[in-house]
Coordinates of C-alpha atoms and ligand atoms in Angstrom, one line a residue:
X1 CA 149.4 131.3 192.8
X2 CA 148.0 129.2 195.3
X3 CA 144.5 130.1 197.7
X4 CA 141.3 132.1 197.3
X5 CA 139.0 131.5 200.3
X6 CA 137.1 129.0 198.2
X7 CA 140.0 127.2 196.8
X8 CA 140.6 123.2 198.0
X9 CA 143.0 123.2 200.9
X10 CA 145.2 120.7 200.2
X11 CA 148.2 119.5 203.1
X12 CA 151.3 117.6 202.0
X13 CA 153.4 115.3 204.8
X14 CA 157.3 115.0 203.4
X15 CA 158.9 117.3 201.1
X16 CA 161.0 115.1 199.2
X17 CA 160.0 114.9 195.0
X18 CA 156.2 112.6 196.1
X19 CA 155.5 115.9 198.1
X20 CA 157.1 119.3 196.3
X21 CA 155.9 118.3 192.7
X22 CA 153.0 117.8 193.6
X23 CA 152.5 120.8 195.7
X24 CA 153.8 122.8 192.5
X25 CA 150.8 121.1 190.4
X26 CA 148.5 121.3 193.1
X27 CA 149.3 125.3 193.6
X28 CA 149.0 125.5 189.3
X29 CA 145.5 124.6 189.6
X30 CA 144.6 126.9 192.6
X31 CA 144.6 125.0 195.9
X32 CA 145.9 126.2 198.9
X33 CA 149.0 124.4 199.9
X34 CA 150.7 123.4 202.7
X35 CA 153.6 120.9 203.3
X36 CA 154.8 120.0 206.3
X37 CA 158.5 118.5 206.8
X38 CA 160.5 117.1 209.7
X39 CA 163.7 116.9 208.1
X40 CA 164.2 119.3 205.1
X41 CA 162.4 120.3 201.9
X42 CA 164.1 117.9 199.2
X43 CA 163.6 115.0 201.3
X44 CA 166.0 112.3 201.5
X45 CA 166.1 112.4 198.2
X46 CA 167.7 115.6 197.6
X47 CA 169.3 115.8 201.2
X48 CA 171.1 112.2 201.5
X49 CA 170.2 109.6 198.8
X50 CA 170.1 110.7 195.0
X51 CA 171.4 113.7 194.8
X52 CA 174.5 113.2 197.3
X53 CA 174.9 109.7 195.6
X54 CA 175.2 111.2 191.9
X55 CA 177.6 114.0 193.2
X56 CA 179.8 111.3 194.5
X57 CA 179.4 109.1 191.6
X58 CA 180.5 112.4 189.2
X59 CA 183.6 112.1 190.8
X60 CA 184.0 109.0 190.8
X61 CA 183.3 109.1 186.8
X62 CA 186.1 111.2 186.9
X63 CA 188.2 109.1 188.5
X64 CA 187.6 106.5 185.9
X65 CA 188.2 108.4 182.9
X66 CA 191.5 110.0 183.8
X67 CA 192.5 106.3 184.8
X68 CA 191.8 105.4 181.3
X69 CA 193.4 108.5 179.7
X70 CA 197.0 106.6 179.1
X71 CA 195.3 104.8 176.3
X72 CA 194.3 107.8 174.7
X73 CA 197.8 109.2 175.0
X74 CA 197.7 111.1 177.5
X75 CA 200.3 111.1 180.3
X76 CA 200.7 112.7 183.6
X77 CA 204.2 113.7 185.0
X78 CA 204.8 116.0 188.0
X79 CA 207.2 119.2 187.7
X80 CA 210.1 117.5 187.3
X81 CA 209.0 115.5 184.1
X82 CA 208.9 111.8 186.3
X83 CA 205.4 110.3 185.7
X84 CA 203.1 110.7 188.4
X85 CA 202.6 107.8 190.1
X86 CA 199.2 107.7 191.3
X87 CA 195.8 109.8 191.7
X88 CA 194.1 110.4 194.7
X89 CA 190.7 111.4 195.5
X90 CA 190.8 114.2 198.8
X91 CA 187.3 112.9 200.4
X92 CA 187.0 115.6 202.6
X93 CA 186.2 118.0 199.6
X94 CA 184.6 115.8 197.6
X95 CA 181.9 115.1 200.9
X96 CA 181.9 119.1 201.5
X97 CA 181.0 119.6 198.0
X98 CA 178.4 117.2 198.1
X99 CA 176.5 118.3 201.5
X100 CA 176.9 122.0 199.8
X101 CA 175.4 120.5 196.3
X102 CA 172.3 119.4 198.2
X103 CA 171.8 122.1 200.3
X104 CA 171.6 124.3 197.3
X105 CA 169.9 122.1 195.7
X106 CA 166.9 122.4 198.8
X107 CA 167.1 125.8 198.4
X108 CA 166.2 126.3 195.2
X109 CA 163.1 124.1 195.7
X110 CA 162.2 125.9 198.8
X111 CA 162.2 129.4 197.0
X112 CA 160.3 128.0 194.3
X113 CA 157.7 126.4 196.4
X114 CA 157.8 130.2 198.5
X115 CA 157.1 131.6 195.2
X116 CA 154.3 129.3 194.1
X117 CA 152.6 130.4 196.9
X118 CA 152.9 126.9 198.8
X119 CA 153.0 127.4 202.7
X120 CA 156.0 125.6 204.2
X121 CA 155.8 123.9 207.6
X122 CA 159.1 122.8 210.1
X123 CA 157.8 119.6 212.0
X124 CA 156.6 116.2 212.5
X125 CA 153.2 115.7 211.1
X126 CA 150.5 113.4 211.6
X127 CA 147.0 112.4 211.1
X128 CA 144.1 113.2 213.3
X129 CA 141.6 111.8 211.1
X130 CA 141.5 111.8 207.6
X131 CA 140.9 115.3 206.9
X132 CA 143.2 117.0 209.4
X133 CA 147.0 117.0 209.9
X134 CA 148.5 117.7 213.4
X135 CA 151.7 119.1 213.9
X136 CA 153.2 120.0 217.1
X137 CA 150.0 122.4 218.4
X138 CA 149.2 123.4 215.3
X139 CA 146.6 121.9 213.3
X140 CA 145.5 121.7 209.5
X141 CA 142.0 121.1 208.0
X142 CA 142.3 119.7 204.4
X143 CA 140.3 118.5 202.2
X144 CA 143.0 116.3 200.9
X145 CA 146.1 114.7 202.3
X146 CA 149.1 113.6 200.6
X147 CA 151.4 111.4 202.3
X148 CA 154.9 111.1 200.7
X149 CA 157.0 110.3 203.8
X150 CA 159.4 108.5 202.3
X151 CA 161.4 105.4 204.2
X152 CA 164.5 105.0 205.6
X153 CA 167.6 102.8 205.6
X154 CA 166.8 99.3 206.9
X155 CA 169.2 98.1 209.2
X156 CA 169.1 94.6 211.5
X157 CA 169.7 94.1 215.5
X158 CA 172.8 92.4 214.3
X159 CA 174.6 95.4 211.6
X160 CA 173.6 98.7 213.4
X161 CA 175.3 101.6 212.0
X162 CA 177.7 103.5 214.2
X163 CA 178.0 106.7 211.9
X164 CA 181.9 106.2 211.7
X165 CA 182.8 102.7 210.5
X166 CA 179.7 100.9 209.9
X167 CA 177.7 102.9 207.6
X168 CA 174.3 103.5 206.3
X169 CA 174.4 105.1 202.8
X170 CA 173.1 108.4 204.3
X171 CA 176.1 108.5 206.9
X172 CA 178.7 108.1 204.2
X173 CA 179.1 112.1 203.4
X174 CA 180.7 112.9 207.1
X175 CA 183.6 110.7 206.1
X176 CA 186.5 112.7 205.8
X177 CA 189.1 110.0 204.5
X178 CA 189.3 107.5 202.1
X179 CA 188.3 103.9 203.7
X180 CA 191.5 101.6 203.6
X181 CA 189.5 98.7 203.0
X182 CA 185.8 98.2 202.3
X183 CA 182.9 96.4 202.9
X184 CA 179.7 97.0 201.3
X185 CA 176.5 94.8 202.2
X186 CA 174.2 94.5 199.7
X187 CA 174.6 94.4 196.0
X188 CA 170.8 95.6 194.9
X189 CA 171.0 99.2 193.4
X190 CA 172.3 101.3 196.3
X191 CA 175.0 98.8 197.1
X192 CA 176.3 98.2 193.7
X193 CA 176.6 101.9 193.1
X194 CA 178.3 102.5 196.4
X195 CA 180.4 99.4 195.7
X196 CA 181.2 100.7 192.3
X197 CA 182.0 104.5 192.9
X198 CA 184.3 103.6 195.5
X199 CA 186.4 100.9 193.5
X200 CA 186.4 104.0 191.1
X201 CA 188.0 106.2 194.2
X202 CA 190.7 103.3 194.3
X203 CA 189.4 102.3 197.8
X204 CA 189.6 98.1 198.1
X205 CA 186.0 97.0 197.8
X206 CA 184.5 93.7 198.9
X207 CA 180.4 93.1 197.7
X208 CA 179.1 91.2 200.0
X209 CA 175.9 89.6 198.0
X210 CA 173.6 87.3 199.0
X211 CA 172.3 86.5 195.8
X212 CA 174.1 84.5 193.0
X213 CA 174.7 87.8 190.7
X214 CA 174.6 91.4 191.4
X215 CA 171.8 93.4 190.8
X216 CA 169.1 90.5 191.1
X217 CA 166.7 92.7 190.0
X218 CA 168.2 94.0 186.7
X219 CA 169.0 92.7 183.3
X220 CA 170.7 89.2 183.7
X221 CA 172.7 90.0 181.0
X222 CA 173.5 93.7 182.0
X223 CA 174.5 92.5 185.4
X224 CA 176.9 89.7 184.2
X225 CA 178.7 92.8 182.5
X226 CA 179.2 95.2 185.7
X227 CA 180.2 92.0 187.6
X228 CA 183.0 91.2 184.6
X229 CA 183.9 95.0 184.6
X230 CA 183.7 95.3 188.5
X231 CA 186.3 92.0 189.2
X232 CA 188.3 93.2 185.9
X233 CA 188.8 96.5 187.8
X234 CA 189.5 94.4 191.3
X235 CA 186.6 94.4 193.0
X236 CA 185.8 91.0 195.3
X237 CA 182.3 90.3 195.0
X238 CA 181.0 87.7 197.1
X239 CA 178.0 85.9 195.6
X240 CA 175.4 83.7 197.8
X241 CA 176.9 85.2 200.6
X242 CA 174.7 86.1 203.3
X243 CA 175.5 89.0 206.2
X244 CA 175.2 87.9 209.6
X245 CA 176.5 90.2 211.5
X246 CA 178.6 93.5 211.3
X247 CA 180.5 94.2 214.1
X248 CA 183.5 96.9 214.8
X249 CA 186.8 96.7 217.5
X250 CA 188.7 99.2 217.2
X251 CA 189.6 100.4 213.3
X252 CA 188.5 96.9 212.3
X253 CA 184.7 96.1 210.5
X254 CA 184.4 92.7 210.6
X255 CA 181.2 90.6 208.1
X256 CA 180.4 87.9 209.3
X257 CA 178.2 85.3 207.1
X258 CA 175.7 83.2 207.4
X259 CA 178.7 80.0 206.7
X260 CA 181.1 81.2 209.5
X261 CA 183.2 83.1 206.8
X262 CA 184.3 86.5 207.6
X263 CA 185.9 89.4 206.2
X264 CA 187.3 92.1 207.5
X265 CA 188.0 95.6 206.4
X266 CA 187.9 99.2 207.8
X267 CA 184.7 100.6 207.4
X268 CA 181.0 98.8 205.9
X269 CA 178.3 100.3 204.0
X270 CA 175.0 98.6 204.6
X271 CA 173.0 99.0 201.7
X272 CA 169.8 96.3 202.8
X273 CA 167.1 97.9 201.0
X274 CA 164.4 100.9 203.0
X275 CA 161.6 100.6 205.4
X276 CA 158.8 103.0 204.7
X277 CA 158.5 105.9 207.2
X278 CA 154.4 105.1 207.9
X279 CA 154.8 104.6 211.8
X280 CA 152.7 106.5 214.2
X281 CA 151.0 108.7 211.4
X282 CA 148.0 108.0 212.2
X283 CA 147.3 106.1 209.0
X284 CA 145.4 103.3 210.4
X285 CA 143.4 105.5 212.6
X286 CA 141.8 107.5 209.5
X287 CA 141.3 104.4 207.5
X288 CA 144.2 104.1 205.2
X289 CA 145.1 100.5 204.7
X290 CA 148.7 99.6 205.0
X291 CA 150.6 96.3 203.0
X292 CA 153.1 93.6 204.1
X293 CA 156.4 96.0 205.7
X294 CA 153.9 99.0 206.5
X295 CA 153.8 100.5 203.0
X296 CA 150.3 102.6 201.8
X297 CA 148.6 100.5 199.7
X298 CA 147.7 102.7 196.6
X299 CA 145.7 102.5 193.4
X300 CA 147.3 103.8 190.3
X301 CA 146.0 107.4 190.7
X302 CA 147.5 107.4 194.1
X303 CA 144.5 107.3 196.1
X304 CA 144.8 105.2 199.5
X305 CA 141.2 103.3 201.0
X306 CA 140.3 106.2 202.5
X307 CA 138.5 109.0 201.3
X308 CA 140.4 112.5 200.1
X309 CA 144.3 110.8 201.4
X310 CA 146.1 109.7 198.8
X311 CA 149.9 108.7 199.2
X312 CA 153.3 109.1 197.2
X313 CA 156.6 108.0 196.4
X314 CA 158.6 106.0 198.5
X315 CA 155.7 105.3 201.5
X316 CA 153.9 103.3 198.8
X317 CA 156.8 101.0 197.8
X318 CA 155.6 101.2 194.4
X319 CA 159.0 101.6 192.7
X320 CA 161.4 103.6 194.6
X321 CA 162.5 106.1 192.6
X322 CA 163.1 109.8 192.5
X323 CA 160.9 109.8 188.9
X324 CA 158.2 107.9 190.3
X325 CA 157.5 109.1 193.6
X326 CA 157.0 112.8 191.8
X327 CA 154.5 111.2 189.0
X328 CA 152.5 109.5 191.6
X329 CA 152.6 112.9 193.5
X330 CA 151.4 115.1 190.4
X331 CA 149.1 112.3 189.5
X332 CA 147.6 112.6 192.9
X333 CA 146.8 116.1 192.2
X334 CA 145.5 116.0 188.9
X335 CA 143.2 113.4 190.6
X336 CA 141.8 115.3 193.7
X337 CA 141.8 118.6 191.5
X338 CA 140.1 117.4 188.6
X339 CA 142.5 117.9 186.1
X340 CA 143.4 115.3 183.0
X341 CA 144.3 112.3 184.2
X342 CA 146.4 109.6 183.5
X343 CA 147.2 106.8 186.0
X344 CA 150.9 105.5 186.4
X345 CA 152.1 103.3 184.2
X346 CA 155.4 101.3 185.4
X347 CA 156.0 99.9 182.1
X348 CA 156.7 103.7 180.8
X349 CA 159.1 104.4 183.8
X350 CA 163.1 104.4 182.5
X351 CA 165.8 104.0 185.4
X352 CA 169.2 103.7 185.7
X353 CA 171.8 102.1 187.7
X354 CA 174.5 104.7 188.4
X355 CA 177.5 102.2 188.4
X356 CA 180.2 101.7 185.9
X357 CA 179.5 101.0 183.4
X358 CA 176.0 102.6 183.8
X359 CA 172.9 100.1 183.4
X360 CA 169.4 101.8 182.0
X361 CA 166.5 100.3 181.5
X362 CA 162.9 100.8 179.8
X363 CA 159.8 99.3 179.7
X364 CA 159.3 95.3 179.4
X365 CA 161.9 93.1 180.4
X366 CA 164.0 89.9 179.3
X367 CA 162.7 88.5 182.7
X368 CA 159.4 88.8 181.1
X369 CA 159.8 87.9 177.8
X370 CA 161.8 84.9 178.9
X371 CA 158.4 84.0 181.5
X372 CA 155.7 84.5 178.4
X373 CA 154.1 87.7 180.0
X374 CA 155.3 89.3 176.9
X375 CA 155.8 88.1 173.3
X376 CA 158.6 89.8 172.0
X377 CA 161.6 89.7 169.4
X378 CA 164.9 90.8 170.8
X379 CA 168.0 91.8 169.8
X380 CA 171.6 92.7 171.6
X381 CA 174.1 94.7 169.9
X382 CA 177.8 95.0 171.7
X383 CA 178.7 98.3 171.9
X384 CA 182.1 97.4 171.3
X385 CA 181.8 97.4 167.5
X386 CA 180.3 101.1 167.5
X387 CA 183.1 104.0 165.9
X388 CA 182.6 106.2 168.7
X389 CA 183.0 103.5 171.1
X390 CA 186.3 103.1 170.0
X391 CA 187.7 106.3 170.1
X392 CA 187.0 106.3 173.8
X393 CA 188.2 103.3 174.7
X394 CA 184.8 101.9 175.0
X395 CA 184.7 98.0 175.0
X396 CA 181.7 97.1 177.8
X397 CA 178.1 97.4 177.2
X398 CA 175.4 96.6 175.1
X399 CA 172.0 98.1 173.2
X400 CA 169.1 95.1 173.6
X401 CA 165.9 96.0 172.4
X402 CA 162.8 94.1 172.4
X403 CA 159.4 95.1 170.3
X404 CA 156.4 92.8 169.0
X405 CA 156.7 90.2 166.4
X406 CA 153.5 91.4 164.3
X407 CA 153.4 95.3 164.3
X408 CA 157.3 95.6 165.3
X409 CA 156.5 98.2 168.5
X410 CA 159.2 98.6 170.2
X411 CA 158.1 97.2 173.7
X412 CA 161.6 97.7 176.1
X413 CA 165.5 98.2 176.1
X414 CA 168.2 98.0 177.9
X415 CA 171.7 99.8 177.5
X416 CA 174.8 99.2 179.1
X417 CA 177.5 101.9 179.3
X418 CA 179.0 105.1 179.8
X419 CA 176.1 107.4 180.4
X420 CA 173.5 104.9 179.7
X421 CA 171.2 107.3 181.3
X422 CA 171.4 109.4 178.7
X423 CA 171.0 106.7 175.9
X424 CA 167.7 105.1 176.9
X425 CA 166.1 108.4 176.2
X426 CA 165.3 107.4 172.8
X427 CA 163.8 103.9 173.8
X428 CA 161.6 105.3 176.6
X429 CA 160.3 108.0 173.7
X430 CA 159.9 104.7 171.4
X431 CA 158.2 102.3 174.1
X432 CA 155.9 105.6 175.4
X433 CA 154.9 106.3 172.2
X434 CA 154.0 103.1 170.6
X435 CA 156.8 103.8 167.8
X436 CA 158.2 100.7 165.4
X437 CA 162.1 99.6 165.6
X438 CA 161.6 100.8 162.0
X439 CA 160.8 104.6 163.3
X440 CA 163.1 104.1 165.7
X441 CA 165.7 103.0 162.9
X442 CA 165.3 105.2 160.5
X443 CA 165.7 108.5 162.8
X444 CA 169.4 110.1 161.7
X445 CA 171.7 109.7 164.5
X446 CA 174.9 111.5 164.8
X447 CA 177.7 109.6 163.5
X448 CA 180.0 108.8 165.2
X449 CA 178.0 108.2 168.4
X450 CA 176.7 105.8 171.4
X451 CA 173.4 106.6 169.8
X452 CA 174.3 105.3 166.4
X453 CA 173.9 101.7 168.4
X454 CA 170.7 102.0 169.6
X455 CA 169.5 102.9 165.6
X456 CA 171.4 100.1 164.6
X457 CA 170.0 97.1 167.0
X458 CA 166.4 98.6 165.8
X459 CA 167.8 98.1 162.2
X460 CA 168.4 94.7 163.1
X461 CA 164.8 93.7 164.2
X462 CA 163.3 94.7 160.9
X463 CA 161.3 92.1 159.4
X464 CA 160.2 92.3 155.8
Ligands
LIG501 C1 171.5 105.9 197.8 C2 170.3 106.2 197.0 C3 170.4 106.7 195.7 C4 169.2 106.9 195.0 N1 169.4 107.4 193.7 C5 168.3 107.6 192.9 C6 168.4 108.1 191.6 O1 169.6 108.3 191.1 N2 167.3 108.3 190.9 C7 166.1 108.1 191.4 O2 165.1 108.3 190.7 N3 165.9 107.7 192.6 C8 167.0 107.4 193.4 N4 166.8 107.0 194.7 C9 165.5 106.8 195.2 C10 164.9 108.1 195.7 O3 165.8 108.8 196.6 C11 163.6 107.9 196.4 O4 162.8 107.2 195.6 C12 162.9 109.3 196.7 O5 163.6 109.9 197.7 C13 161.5 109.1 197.1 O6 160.9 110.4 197.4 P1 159.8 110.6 198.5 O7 159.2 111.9 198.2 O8 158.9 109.4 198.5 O9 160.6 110.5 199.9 P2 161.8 111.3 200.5 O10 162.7 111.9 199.4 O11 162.4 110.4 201.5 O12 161.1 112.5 201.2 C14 160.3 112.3 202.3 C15 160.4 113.5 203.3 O13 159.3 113.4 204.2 C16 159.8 113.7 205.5 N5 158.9 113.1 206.5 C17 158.9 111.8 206.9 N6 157.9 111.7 207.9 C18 157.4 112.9 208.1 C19 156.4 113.4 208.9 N7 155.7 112.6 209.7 N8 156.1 114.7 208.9 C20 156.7 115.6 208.0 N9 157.7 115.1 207.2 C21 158.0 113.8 207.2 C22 161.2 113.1 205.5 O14 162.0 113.6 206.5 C23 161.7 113.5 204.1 O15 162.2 114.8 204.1 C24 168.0 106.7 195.5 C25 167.8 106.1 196.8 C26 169.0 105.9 197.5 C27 168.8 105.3 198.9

């Protein structure tokens, strides 16, 4: 429990996973703890991006498999013995049981934050200084401040969002039917899992992209799959293709890009990356030094440039993720409170892209490897020559694995397919914990499973 009259007050703005984790560490060790949210404890994360998103994307998995499930022998027919001619998703449920899935999902964390002792707050918070947060009338002394505000979809003068047709990912859950036809711009992580979840719903998708693959960011290789698998399933993705406007008449969406093209469609999802929510905080005021877009510069124990605030998670811009956002939060903590220490470490972080097939990804990159930051020896296996693989109808994706020439540490990975999320588990253990592709090799996997492949590429880097 959290607060003797001695103990270090400690005041949290945002209640996404930057603010509640770390208000569960910071109440472990004995501080009094408050958090103060505008919008609900969970944050956007739990409330309209990740968890909503993933809910979706289960059904769309669904989707998926029981499209593939005549290969495997198995039919559908309706009462009458015909064979039933087509599946279709009922988007009003799915969206109810999403909305329902996240508020639960706040609950919990809101009784376990009530239990921890942590002292919740409804409102708007700011800075008046940098050991006081103001909210509404009410004011809090602290002797630290955590900032983990989050940010919010960016959107342009030219695509505004009118909650109906032209969407931002967090207004896609009050839609009630499938879209006829549609547009997503934007095919970095949000928009290539919207993209893909939907194609998996059997709604017409057009990627608008104004890059020259999807996913820029990720795996070249990894990315050149999902687009194969993506057109293969008939998705139109439109490469160097850059949004100028989005506009609506009527039931239409129309794209317009940057060459006079256009395409049209019934509804558009703008997925064109966040801004972080630092604006009138106060921030400036109290001495905390902002970066290029108005994130919180921070150091990798989460401390900002001025004394006792440090910030967290999405605010930071420091890798915007669910995973990392809590770390830096708990790290924060462990800082102020004086407990064992270690700072963040990106290179230890795994992520996955939520499409199909799934992309995960630990630890040093090909980009990298490629540039010279990191000396490595790689290899990629196919997953389509692995038993289990087979039996599921399995035939995209890939296990790549990099570790160093001399010692043979395994330094990154990649893995492409289903549940990929789920695979990199034992690369992440390897790269965190310095282990060789021979340790990695010679662990017993299951056979037959996915897992088998990732044993099997490290097989395949030993050197004698
Ligand atoms: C569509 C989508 C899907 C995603 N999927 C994943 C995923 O699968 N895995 C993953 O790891 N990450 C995922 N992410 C990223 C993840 O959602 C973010 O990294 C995460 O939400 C960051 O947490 P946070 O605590 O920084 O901020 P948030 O979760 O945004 O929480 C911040 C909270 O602070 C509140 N707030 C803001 N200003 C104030 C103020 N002045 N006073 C009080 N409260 C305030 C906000 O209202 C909000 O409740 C996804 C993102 C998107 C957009």
């Amino acid at each position: 429990m959290s607060g003797g009259p001695e103990s270090n007050k400690v005041v949290i703005l945002g209640g996404g996973p930057g603010g509640y984790e770390a208000a569960h560490v910071a109440a472990q060790l004995g501080a009094d703890v408050t958090i103060v949210d505008s919008d609900g404890i969970g944050g956007s994360a739990v409330l309209t991006d990740c968890v909503p998103s993933k809910t979706l994307i289960a059904t769309a998995e669904l989707m998926s498999e029981v499209a593939g499930a005549a290969e495997l022998g198995v039919n559908f027919s309706d009462s009458e013995g015909d064979a039933a001619t087509s599946l279709r998703v009922d988007l009003g449920r799915v969206n109810a049981r999403v909305k329902r899935l996240a508020a639960d999902q706040s609950g919990d964390i809101a009784r376990r934050l009530d239990k921890d002792g942590v002292r919740v707050v409804q409102g708007r918070g700011r800075l008046d200084g940098p050991g006081r947060v103001v909210v509404g009338d009410d004011s809090y002394d602290a002797d630290a401040v955590l900032i983990a505000t989050g940010a919010a979809p960016r959107t342009l003068p030219t695509a505004q969002p009118d909650g109906e047709r032209i969407l931002t990912w967090e207004q896609v859950y009050d839609l009630t039917e499938v879209p006829t036809e549609l547009i997503v711009v934007g095919s970095g992580v949000t928009g290539a899992e919207f993209a893909s979840a939907y194609l998996a719903l059997g709604v017409p998708v057009t990627l608008v992209s104004s890059r020259d693959r999807v996913l820029p960011g990720e795996d070249a290789d990894a990315s050149l799959v999902l687009e194969e698998v993506s057109k293969r399933r008939g998705m139109t993705v439109l490469s160097k293709s850059r949004m100028e406007s989005v506009t609506r008449d009527g039931d239409v969406v129309t794209v317009t890009l940057t060459d006079g093209r256009s395409v049209q469609g019934s509804h558009c999802i703008l997925a064109l990356g966040s801004v972080p929510k630092t604006d009138d905080l106060g921030l400036e005021e109290a001495g905390v030094i902002l970066k290029d877009g108005g994130f919180v510069n921070v150091d990798r124990v989460s401390r900002t440039s001025a004394r006792g605030v440090y910030a967290a998670g999405d605010c930071t811009g420091v890798l915007m993720l669910a995973s990392v956002a809590a770390m830096q939060g708990r790290i924060a903590m462990w800082h102020f409170l004086g407990d064992t220490v270690h700072p963040l470490d990106l290179k230890k972080v795994s992520s996955n892209v939520f499409t199909a097939p799934e992309i995960a990804t630990v630890g040093w990159s090909q980009e990298s490897v490629d540039a010279g930051e990191m000396q490595a020896e790689s290899v990629m296996l196919p997953l389509s020559g692995n038993a289990r693989a087979k039996m599921q109808g399995v035939r995209d994706g890939f296990v790549k694995l990099f570790c160093r020439p001399g010692t043979g540490i395994v330094v990154g990975g990649v893995v492409v397919g289903p549940r990929a999320s789920e695979l990199i588990h034992p690369v992440a253990i390897a790269v965190a914990e310095s282990l060789t592709a021979d340790q990695l090799a010679q662990t017993f996997t299951v056979y037959p499973s996915m897992s088998g492949s990732v044993a099997e590429a490290a097989r395949r880097l030993h050197r004698f």
